[in-house]
Coordinates of C-alpha atoms and ligand atoms in Angstrom, one line a residue:
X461 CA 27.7 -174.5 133.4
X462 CA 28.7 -171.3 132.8
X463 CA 29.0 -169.1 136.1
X464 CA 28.8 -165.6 136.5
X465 CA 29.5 -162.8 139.0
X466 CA 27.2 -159.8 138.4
X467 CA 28.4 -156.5 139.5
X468 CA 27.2 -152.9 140.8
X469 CA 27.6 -151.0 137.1
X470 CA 26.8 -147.2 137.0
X471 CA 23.2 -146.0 136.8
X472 CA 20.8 -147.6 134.2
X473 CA 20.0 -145.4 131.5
X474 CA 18.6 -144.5 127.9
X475 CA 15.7 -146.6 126.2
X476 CA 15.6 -150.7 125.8
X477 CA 13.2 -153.5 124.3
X478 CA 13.4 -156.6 125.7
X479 CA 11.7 -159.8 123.4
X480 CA 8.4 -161.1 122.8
X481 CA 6.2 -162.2 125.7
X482 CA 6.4 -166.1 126.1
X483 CA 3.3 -166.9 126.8
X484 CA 1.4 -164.9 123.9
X485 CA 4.9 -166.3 121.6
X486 CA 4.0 -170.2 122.2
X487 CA 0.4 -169.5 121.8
X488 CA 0.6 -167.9 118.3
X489 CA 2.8 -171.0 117.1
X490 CA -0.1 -173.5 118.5
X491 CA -2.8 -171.6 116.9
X492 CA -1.1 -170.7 113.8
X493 CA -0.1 -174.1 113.5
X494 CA -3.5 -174.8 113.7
X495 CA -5.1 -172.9 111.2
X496 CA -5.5 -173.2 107.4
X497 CA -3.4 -171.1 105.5
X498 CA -0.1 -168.6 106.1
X499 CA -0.2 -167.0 109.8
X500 CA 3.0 -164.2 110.0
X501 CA 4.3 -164.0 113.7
X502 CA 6.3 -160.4 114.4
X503 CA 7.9 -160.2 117.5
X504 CA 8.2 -163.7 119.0
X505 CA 10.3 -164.7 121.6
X506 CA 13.4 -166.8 120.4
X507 CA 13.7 -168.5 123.1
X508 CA 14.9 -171.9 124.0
X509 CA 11.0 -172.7 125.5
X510 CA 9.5 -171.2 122.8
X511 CA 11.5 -173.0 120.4
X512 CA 10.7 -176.3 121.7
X513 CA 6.5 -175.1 121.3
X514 CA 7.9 -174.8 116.8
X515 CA 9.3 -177.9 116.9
X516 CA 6.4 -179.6 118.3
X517 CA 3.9 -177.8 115.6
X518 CA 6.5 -179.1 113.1
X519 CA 6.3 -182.9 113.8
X520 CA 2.6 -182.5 114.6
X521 CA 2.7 -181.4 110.8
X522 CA 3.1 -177.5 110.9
X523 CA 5.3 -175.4 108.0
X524 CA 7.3 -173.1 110.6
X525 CA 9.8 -170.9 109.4
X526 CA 12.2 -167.4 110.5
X527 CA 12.0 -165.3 107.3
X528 CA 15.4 -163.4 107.0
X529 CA 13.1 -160.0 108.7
X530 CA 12.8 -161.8 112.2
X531 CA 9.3 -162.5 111.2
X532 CA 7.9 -166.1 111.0
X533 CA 5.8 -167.8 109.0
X534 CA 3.6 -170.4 109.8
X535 CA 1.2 -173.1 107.7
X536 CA -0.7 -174.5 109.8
X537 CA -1.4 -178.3 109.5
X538 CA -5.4 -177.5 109.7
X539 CA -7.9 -178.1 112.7
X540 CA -8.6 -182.0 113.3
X541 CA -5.7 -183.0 111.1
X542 CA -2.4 -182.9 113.0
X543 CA -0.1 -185.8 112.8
X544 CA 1.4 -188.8 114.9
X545 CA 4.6 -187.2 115.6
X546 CA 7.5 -190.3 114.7
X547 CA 9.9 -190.2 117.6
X548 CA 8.9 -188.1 121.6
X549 CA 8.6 -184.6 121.7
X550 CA 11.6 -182.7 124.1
X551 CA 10.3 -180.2 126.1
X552 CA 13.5 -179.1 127.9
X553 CA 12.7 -176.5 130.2
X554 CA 9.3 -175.9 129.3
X555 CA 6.2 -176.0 131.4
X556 CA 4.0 -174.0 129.1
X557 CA 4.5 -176.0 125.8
X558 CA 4.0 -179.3 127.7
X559 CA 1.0 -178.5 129.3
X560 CA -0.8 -176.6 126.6
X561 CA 0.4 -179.1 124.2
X562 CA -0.9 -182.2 126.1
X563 CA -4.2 -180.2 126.1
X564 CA -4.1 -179.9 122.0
X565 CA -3.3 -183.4 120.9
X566 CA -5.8 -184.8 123.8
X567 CA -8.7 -185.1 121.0
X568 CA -6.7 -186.4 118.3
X569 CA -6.2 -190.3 117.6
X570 CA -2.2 -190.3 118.7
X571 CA 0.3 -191.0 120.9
X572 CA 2.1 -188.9 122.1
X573 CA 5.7 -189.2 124.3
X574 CA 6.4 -186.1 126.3
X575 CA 10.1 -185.6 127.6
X576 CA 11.9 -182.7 129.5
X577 CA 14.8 -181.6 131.7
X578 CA 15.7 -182.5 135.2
X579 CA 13.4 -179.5 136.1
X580 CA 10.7 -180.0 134.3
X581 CA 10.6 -184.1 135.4
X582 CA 10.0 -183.1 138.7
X583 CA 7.1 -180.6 138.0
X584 CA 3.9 -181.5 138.4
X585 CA 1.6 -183.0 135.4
X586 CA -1.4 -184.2 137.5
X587 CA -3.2 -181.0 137.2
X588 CA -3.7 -181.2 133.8
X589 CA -3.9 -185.4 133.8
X590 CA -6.9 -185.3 135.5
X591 CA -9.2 -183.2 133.5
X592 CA -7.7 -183.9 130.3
X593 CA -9.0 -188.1 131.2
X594 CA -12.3 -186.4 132.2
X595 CA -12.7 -185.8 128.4
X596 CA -11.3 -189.4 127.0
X597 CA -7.5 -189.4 126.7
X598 CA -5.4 -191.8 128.7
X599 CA -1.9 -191.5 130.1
X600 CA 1.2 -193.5 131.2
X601 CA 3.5 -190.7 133.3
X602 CA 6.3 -191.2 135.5
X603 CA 5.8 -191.5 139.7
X604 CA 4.4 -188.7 140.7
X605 CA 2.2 -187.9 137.7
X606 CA 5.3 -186.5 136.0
X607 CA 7.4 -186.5 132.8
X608 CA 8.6 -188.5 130.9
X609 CA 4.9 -189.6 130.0
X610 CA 2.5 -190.9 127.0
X611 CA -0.8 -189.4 126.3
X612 CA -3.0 -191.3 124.1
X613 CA -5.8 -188.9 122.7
X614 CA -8.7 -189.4 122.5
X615 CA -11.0 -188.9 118.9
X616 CA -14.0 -187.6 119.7
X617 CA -13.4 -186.8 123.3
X618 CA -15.7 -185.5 125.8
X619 CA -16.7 -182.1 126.3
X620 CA -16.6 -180.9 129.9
X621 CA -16.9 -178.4 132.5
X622 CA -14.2 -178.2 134.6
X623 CA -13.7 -176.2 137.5
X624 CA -10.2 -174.8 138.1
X625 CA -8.8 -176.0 141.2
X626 CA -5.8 -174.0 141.0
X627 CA -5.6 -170.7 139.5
X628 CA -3.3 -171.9 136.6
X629 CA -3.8 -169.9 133.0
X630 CA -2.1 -173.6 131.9
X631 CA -4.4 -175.7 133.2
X632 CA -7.0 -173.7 131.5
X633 CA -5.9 -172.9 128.3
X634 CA -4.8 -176.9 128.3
X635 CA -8.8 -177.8 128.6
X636 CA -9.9 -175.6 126.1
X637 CA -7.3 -176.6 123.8
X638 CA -8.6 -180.3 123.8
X639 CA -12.0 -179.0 123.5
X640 CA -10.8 -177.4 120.1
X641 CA -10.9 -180.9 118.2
X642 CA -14.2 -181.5 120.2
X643 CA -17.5 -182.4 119.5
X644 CA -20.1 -179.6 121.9
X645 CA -19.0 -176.9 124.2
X646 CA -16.4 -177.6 126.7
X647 CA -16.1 -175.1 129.2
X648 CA -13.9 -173.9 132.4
X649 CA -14.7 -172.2 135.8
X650 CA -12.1 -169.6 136.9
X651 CA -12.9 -168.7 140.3
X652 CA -9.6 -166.2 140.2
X653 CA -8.5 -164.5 136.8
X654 CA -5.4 -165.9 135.2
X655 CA -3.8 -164.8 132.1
X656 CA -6.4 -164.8 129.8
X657 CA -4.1 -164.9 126.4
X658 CA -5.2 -168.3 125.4
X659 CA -9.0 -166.5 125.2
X660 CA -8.0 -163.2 123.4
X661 CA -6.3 -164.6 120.7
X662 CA -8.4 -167.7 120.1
X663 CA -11.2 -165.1 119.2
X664 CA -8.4 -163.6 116.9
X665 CA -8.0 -166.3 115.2
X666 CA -11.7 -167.1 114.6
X667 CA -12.9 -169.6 117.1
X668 CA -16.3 -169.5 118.9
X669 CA -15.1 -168.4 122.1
X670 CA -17.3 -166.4 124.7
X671 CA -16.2 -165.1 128.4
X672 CA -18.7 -164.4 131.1
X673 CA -17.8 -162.9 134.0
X674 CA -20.4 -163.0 136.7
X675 CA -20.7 -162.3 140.4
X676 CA -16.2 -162.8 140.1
X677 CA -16.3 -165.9 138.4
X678 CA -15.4 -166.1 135.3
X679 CA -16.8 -168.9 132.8
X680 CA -14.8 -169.3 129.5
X681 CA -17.0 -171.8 127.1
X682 CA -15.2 -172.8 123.5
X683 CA -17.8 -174.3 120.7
X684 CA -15.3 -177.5 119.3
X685 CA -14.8 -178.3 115.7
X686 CA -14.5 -175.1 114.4
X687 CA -12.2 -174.1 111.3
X688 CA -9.0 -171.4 113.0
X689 CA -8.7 -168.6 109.9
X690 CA -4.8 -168.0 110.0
X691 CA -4.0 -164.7 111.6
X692 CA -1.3 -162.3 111.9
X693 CA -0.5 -161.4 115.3
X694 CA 2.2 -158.9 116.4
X695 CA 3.8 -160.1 120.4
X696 CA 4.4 -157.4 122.6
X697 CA 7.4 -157.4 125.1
X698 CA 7.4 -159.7 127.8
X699 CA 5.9 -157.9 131.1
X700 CA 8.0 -160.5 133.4
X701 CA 11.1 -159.8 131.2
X702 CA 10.5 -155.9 132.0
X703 CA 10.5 -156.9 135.2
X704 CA 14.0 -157.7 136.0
X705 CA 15.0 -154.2 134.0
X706 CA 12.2 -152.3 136.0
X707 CA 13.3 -153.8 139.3
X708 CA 17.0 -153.0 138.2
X709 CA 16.1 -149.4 137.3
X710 CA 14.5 -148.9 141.2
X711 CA 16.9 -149.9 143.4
X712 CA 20.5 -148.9 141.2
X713 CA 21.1 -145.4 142.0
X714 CA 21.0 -142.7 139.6
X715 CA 18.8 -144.5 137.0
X716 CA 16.2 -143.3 134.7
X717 CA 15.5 -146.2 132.1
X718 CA 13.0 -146.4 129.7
X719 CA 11.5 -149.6 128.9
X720 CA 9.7 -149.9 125.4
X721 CA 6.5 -152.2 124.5
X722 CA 6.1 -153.8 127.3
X723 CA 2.3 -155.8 127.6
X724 CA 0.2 -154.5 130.4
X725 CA -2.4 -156.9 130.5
X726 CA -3.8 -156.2 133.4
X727 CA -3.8 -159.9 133.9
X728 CA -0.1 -159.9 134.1
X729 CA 0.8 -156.9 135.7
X730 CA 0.4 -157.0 139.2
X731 CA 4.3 -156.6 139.9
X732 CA 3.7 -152.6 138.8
X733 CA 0.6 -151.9 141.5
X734 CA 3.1 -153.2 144.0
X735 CA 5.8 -151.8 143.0
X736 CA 4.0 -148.4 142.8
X737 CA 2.8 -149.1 146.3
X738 CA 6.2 -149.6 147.3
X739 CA 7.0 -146.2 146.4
X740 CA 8.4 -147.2 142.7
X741 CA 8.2 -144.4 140.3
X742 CA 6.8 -146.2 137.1
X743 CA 5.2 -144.1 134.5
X744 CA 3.1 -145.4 131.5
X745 CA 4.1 -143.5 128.2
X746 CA 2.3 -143.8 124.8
X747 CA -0.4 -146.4 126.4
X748 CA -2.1 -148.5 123.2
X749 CA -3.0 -152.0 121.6
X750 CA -0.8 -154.2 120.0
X751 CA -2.1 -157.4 119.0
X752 CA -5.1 -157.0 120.8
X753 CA -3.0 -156.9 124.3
X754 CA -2.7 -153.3 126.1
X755 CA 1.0 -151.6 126.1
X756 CA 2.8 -148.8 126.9
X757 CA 6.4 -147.6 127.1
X758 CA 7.6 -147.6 130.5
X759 CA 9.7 -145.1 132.3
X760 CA 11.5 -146.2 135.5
X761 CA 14.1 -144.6 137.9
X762 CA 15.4 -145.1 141.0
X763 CA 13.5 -144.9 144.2
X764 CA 13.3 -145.2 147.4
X765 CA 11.5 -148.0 148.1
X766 CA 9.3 -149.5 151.6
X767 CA 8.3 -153.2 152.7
X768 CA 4.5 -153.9 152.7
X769 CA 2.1 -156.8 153.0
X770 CA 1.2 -158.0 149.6
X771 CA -2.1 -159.4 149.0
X772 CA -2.6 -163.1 148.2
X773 CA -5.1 -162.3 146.0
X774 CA -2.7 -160.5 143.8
X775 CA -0.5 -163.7 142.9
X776 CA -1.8 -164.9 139.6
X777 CA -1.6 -161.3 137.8
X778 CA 2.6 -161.4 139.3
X779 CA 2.9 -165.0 139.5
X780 CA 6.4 -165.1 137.6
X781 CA 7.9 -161.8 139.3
X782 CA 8.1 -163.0 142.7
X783 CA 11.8 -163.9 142.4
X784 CA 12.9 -160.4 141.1
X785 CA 10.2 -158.8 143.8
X786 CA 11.8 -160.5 146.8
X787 CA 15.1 -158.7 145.4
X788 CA 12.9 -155.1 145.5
X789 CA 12.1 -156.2 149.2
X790 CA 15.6 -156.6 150.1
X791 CA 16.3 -153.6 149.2
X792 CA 13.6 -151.4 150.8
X793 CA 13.1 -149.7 153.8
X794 CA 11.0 -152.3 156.6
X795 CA 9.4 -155.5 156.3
X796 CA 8.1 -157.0 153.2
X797 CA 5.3 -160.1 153.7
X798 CA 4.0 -162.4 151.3
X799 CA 1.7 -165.2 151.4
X800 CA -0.9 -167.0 149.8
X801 CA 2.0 -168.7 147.6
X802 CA 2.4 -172.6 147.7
X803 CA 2.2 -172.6 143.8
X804 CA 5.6 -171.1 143.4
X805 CA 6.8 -174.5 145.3
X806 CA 6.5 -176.1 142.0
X807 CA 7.6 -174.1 139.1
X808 CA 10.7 -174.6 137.5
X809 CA 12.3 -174.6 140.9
X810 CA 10.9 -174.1 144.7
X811 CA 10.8 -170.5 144.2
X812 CA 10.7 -169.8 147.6
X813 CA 13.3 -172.2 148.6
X814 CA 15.8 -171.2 146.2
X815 CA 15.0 -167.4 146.7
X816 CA 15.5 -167.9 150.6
X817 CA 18.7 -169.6 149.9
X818 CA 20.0 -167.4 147.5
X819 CA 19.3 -164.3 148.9
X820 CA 20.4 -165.2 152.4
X821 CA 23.8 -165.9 150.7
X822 CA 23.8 -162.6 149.4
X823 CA 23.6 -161.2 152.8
X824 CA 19.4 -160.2 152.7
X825 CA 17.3 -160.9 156.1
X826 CA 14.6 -163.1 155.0
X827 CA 12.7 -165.9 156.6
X828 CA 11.1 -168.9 154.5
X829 CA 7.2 -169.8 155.3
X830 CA 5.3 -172.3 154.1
X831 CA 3.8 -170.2 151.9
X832 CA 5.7 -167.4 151.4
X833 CA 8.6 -165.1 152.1
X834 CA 9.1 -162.5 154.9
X835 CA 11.4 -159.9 154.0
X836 CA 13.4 -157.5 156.2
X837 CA 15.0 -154.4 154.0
X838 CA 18.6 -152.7 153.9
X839 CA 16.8 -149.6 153.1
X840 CA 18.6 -148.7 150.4
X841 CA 21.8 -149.9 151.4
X842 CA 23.7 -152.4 149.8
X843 CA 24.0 -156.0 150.1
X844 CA 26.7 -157.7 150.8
X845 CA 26.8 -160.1 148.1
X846 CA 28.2 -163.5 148.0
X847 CA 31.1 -164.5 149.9
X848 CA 34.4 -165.3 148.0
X849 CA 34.2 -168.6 146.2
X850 CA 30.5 -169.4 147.0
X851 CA 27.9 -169.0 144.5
X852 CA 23.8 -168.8 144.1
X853 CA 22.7 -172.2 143.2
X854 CA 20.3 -171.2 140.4
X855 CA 18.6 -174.6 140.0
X856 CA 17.6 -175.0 136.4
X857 CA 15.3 -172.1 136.7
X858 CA 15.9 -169.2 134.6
X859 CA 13.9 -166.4 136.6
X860 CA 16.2 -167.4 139.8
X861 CA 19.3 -166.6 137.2
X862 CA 18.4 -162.8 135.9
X863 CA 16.7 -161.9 139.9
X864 CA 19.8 -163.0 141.4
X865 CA 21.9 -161.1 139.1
X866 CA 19.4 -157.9 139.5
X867 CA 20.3 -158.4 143.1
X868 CA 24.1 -158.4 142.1
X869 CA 23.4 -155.1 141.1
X870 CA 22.8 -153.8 144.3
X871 CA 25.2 -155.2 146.1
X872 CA 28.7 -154.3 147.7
X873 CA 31.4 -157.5 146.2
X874 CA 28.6 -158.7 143.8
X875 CA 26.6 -162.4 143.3
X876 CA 28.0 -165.1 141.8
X877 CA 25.5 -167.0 139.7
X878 CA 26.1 -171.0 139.7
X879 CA 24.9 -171.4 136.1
X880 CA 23.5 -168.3 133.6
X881 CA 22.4 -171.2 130.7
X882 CA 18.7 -171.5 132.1
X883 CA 18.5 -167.5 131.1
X884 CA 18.4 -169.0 127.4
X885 CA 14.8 -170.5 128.0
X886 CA 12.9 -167.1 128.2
X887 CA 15.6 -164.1 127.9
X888 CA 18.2 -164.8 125.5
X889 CA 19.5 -161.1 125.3
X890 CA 19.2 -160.9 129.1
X891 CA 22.7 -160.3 129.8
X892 CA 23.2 -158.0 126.9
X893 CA 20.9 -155.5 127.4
X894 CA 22.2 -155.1 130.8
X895 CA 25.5 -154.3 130.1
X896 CA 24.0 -151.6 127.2
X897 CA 21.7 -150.2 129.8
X898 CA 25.1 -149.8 132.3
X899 CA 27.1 -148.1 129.3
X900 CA 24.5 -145.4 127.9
X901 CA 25.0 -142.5 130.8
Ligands
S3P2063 C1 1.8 -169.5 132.0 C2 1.1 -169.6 133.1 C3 1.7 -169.6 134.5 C4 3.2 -169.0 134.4 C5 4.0 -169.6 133.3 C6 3.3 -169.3 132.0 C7 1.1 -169.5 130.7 O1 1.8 -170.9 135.0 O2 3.8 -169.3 135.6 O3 5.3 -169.0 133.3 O4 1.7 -169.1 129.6 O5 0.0 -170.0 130.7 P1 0.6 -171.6 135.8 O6 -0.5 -171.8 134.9 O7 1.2 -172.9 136.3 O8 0.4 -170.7 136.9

């Protein structure tokens, strides 16, 4: 467990990348793995999550490979023809690759044995249980509808139409993922937008996909059995890795950072609105497209920054900043509320648990709801940090690790982080980058 103290460094400055977005870097494996023929992948995250997603493709019969360049190569194993993997697929840390990969192998005639870390036994696996038996596979999990379990697929499964009855882009890319390698049109109900990667680059990579979006529902419908054409897709940086850097830039004094590539979906990037609203000065340089997903380089410095109300309805386009924006809210002037979110009770820790804790320890005002945080503000002023010889317990959950040492940042003695190794699932550089942004004044 390698602990860490992070501590105030100068102002953040100059220009930095950070890695491929996770979410758009396990999707291109699955669907590349997929297809017939060479897919190239520039820009994906090397991560220890998305790494887990390769070796999965591989035993389900995929050619993955890391040229020298950074770029990888993929031959897919070919729609309706991927393989009984021999021994259980380790998920580690990964939420994403299990549930999106329960949803692929669904319609195919194999067993499958899903495994994870201590995190990820606990999460839950229901959500995606229930409508993936709607369409014919069958399941043996662990109490609680968790991991370790076996899915046995089901060939030809059922199409359905399944309603969303939490807004989870996993749940819904998971269903249309079975209904790949099935017979008809299986469809999904979105009553709130999610991420809507698993969409954009299906149609990249050839499948008959359609999206309607009427009176704020969305319906996403995917025609089964259809060939994927390989496809070479280029990830842009990860908007909830930005985030960390972006909150960084805001609250140490003196910055002016520029953050390059970063993917502005606007499906994902809620954090900016409210940070905008906040009174963060964040401007959009060079706006374009990069593999069909909107980007732009970001420019970021320090502000002074004050507490609103943040509306529920915003959650699923920020779902993954919340850690690093309660860390914003500790530093700004007044009262920050949020609300509206239960779901971050069960990602890869209780988010607002562990964020209560943690920043409590490092001397913040907050007060833990049932469903969300509210946050009183230094104004600008330091926190404490934590007290010699005590340390924020991190919980197997990397986005706790890097918000938490943001925090550090802006603090008086520093935070001591129980455990950095979680920062290896999504944001290996993490720690790197930091100290580069601290030394280029
Ligand atoms: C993800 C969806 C979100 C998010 C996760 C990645 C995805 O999870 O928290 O980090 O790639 O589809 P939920 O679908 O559970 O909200």
């Amino acid at each position: 467990m390698p602990s860490r103290r992070f501590t105030p460094p100068g102002p953040l400055k100059g220009r930095l990348r950070v890695p491929g977005d996770k979410s758009i870097s396990h999707r291109a494996l699955m669907f590349a793995g997929l297809a017939v023929g060479t897919s190239r992948i520039t820009g994906l995250l090397e991560g220890e999550d998305v790494l887990a997603t390769a070796a999965a493709m591989r035993a389900f019969g995929a050619r993955i490979e890391r040229r020298n360049d950074g770029v990888w190569e993929v031959d897919g194993a070919g729609a309706g023809s991927l393989l009984q993997p021999r021994g259980a697929l380790e998920m580690g840390n990964s939420g994403t690759s299990t549930r999106l990969l329960m949803g692929l192998v669904a319609s195919y005639d194999i067993s499958v044995v899903f495994t994870g870390d201590a995190s990820l036994s606990r999460r839950p696996m229901d959500r995606v249980i229930e409508p993936l038996r709607m369409m014919g596979a069958s399941f043996e999990a662990s109490p609680g509808g968790t991991l370790p379990l076996m899915l046995r697929g089901a060939a030809p499964a059922v199409p359905i139409s399944y309603t969303l009855p939490v807004a989870s882009a996993q749940v819904k890319s998971a269903v249309l993922l079975a209904g790949l390698n099935t017979p008809g049109i299986t469809s999904v109900i979105e009553p709130v937008a999610t991420r809507d990667h698993t969409e954009r680059m299906l149609a990249g990579f050839g499948a008959p996909i359609e999206t309607d979006d009427a009176a704020g529902v969305r319906i996403i419908s995917l025609r089964g059995e259809a060939d994927l054409s390989p496809c070479d897709v280029t990830v842009p940086g990860d908007p909830s890795s930005a985030a960390f850097f972006i909150v960084a830039a805001l609250i140490v004094p003196g910055s002016d950072l520029v953050i390059e590539n970063v993917g502005l979906n606007p499906t994902r990037a809620g954090l900016i609105a409210v940070l905008r609203e906040m009174g963060g000065r964040i401007e959009e340089i060079d706006a374009r497209e990069v593999g069909g997903e909107p980007v732009a380089d970001l420019r970021v410095s320090h502000s002074a920054l004050t507490g609103i109300e943040i509306d529920p309805a915003l959650a699923p386009s920020m779902i993954d900043e919340f850690p690093v924006l309660f860390v914003a809210a500790a530093m700004a002037e007044g009262t920050t509320r949020t609300s509206g979110l239960e779901e971050l009770r069960v990602k890869e820790s209780d988010r607002l648990a562990t964020m209560a804790q943690a920043l409590k320890l490092a001397g913040a005002k907050v007060t833990e709801r049932e469903d969300g945080l509210t946050i009183i503000g230094t104004g600008g002023e330091p926190l404490s940090g934590t007290p010699a010889g005590a340390s924020v317990e991190t919980r197997l959950d990397h986005r706790i690790a890097m918000a938490m040492a943001i925090a550090g940042l802006a603090s008086k003695d520093g935070v001591a982080i129980d455990d950095t190794a979680p920062i290896a699932t999504s944001f290996p550089t993490f720690a790197d980058l930091l100290e580069r942004a601290a030394a280029s004044t």
